[in-house]
């Protein structure tokens, strides 16, 4: 995988000598008063960039779709009066033109836009060689290649103050999150591109106030480079995303309460850590070998089914296996959702292995 050509986050000029980068502000710019009051109340050493949506992508027509150009003047006022840098979402070439005209510092690409290669290409071309910061949210669907592709389009066009925003993934299943974090996806992005800063947006992952803090802590535990926290001077009255926005005072105290894990283990701790890692590596090797044995048995079952002309899927049997394993997993301190996902993946592989056996010569 080729490395991105990226200027390190500490040199983006956003005024954050210390990581993580703090981005906060309302989902939408609604009125000049709301924008100014929220900004004034957000001034704090841990907040560096003031966010506000000026053009809002809404699920259904008729909802509030943003104030547009007028609100960019309010963002300019925010920067003059508070010293905060500013950021907004851009979704087409005209948005970019206006954001640049009003000298917005950070432009981010929203989740719906990242999923469209045509739009990403158009945006990359109008942003060619910009020295603005450009952040790309993950697409709504859990497709890492699509996210990476959007980042590549921008980087190839010379956007070098480039970062990603993890905002969770939309799912049909009801979960406690508005958008399921699926941490393994940003973790894989980091593995492929350690040079790329990743910011977490706990607000769109959570969808409710109570989860914003634990999701933020998880992001910092994973060594993300910053947080984008939706904040409103009167959250309950917000014109969009009311249930997930925090009061400015809460956002500020939260950034103080979060535990920063930037150290590295030394001395006795380092020895202990390496012993524990060794243990994990051994357990992982056992897991692989047990799964391989399980698949061997599954192929054997496939042969029996083939010889008796039975279909592969016996859904009542699968229900039993899944139900039993989830119950046992929960009893042993794991989340039912996790055990279900693991077993669904194992079952899928079993079916594929049995299917391969079915088509072997008898
Ligand atoms: C937002 O940041 O307000 C927004 C619309 O986010 P997303 O693109 O992640 O849905
Ligand atoms: Mn929002």
PDB file of N, CA and C and ligand atoms in Angstrom, residues 27 51 56 178 204 230 240-241 244, ligand 2:
ATOM      1  N   UNK A  27     -24.354  21.145  15.187  1.00  0.00           N
ATOM      2  CA  UNK A  27     -24.623  20.377  13.973  1.00  0.00           C
ATOM      3  C   UNK A  27     -24.830  21.376  12.841  1.00  0.00           C
ATOM      4  N   UNK A  51     -16.890  23.946  14.618  1.00  0.00           N
ATOM      5  CA  UNK A  51     -17.609  23.353  13.485  1.00  0.00           C
ATOM      6  C   UNK A  51     -19.031  23.896  13.428  1.00  0.00           C
ATOM      7  N   UNK A  56     -26.894  21.335   4.955  1.00  0.00           N
ATOM      8  CA  UNK A  56     -27.170  20.109   5.696  1.00  0.00           C
ATOM      9  C   UNK A  56     -27.791  19.033   4.821  1.00  0.00           C
ATOM     10  N   UNK A 178     -26.535   5.214  17.224  1.00  0.00           N
ATOM     11  CA  UNK A 178     -27.206   5.691  16.013  1.00  0.00           C
ATOM     12  C   UNK A 178     -26.466   5.143  14.789  1.00  0.00           C
ATOM     13  N   UNK A 204     -22.156  11.540  16.164  1.00  0.00           N
ATOM     14  CA  UNK A 204     -22.960  10.812  15.173  1.00  0.00           C
ATOM     15  C   UNK A 204     -22.934   9.309  15.415  1.00  0.00           C
ATOM     16  N   UNK A 230     -20.437  17.503  18.644  1.00  0.00           N
ATOM     17  CA  UNK A 230     -21.526  18.441  18.359  1.00  0.00           C
ATOM     18  C   UNK A 230     -21.981  19.119  19.650  1.00  0.00           C
ATOM     19  N   UNK A 240     -31.382  20.557  14.151  1.00  0.00           N
ATOM     20  CA  UNK A 240     -30.999  19.230  13.639  1.00  0.00           C
ATOM     21  C   UNK A 240     -30.201  18.524  14.732  1.00  0.00           C
ATOM     22  N   UNK A 241     -30.313  17.206  14.767  1.00  0.00           N
ATOM     23  CA  UNK A 241     -29.549  16.380  15.722  1.00  0.00           C
ATOM     24  C   UNK A 241     -29.633  16.866  17.178  1.00  0.00           C
ATOM     25  N   UNK A 244     -28.323  14.578  20.335  1.00  0.00           N
ATOM     26  CA  UNK A 244     -26.923  14.187  20.558  1.00  0.00           C
ATOM     27  C   UNK A 244     -26.007  15.366  20.907  1.00  0.00           C
TER      28      UNK A 244
HETATM   29 MN1  LIG B   2     -25.180  16.450  12.880  1.00  0.00          MN
END
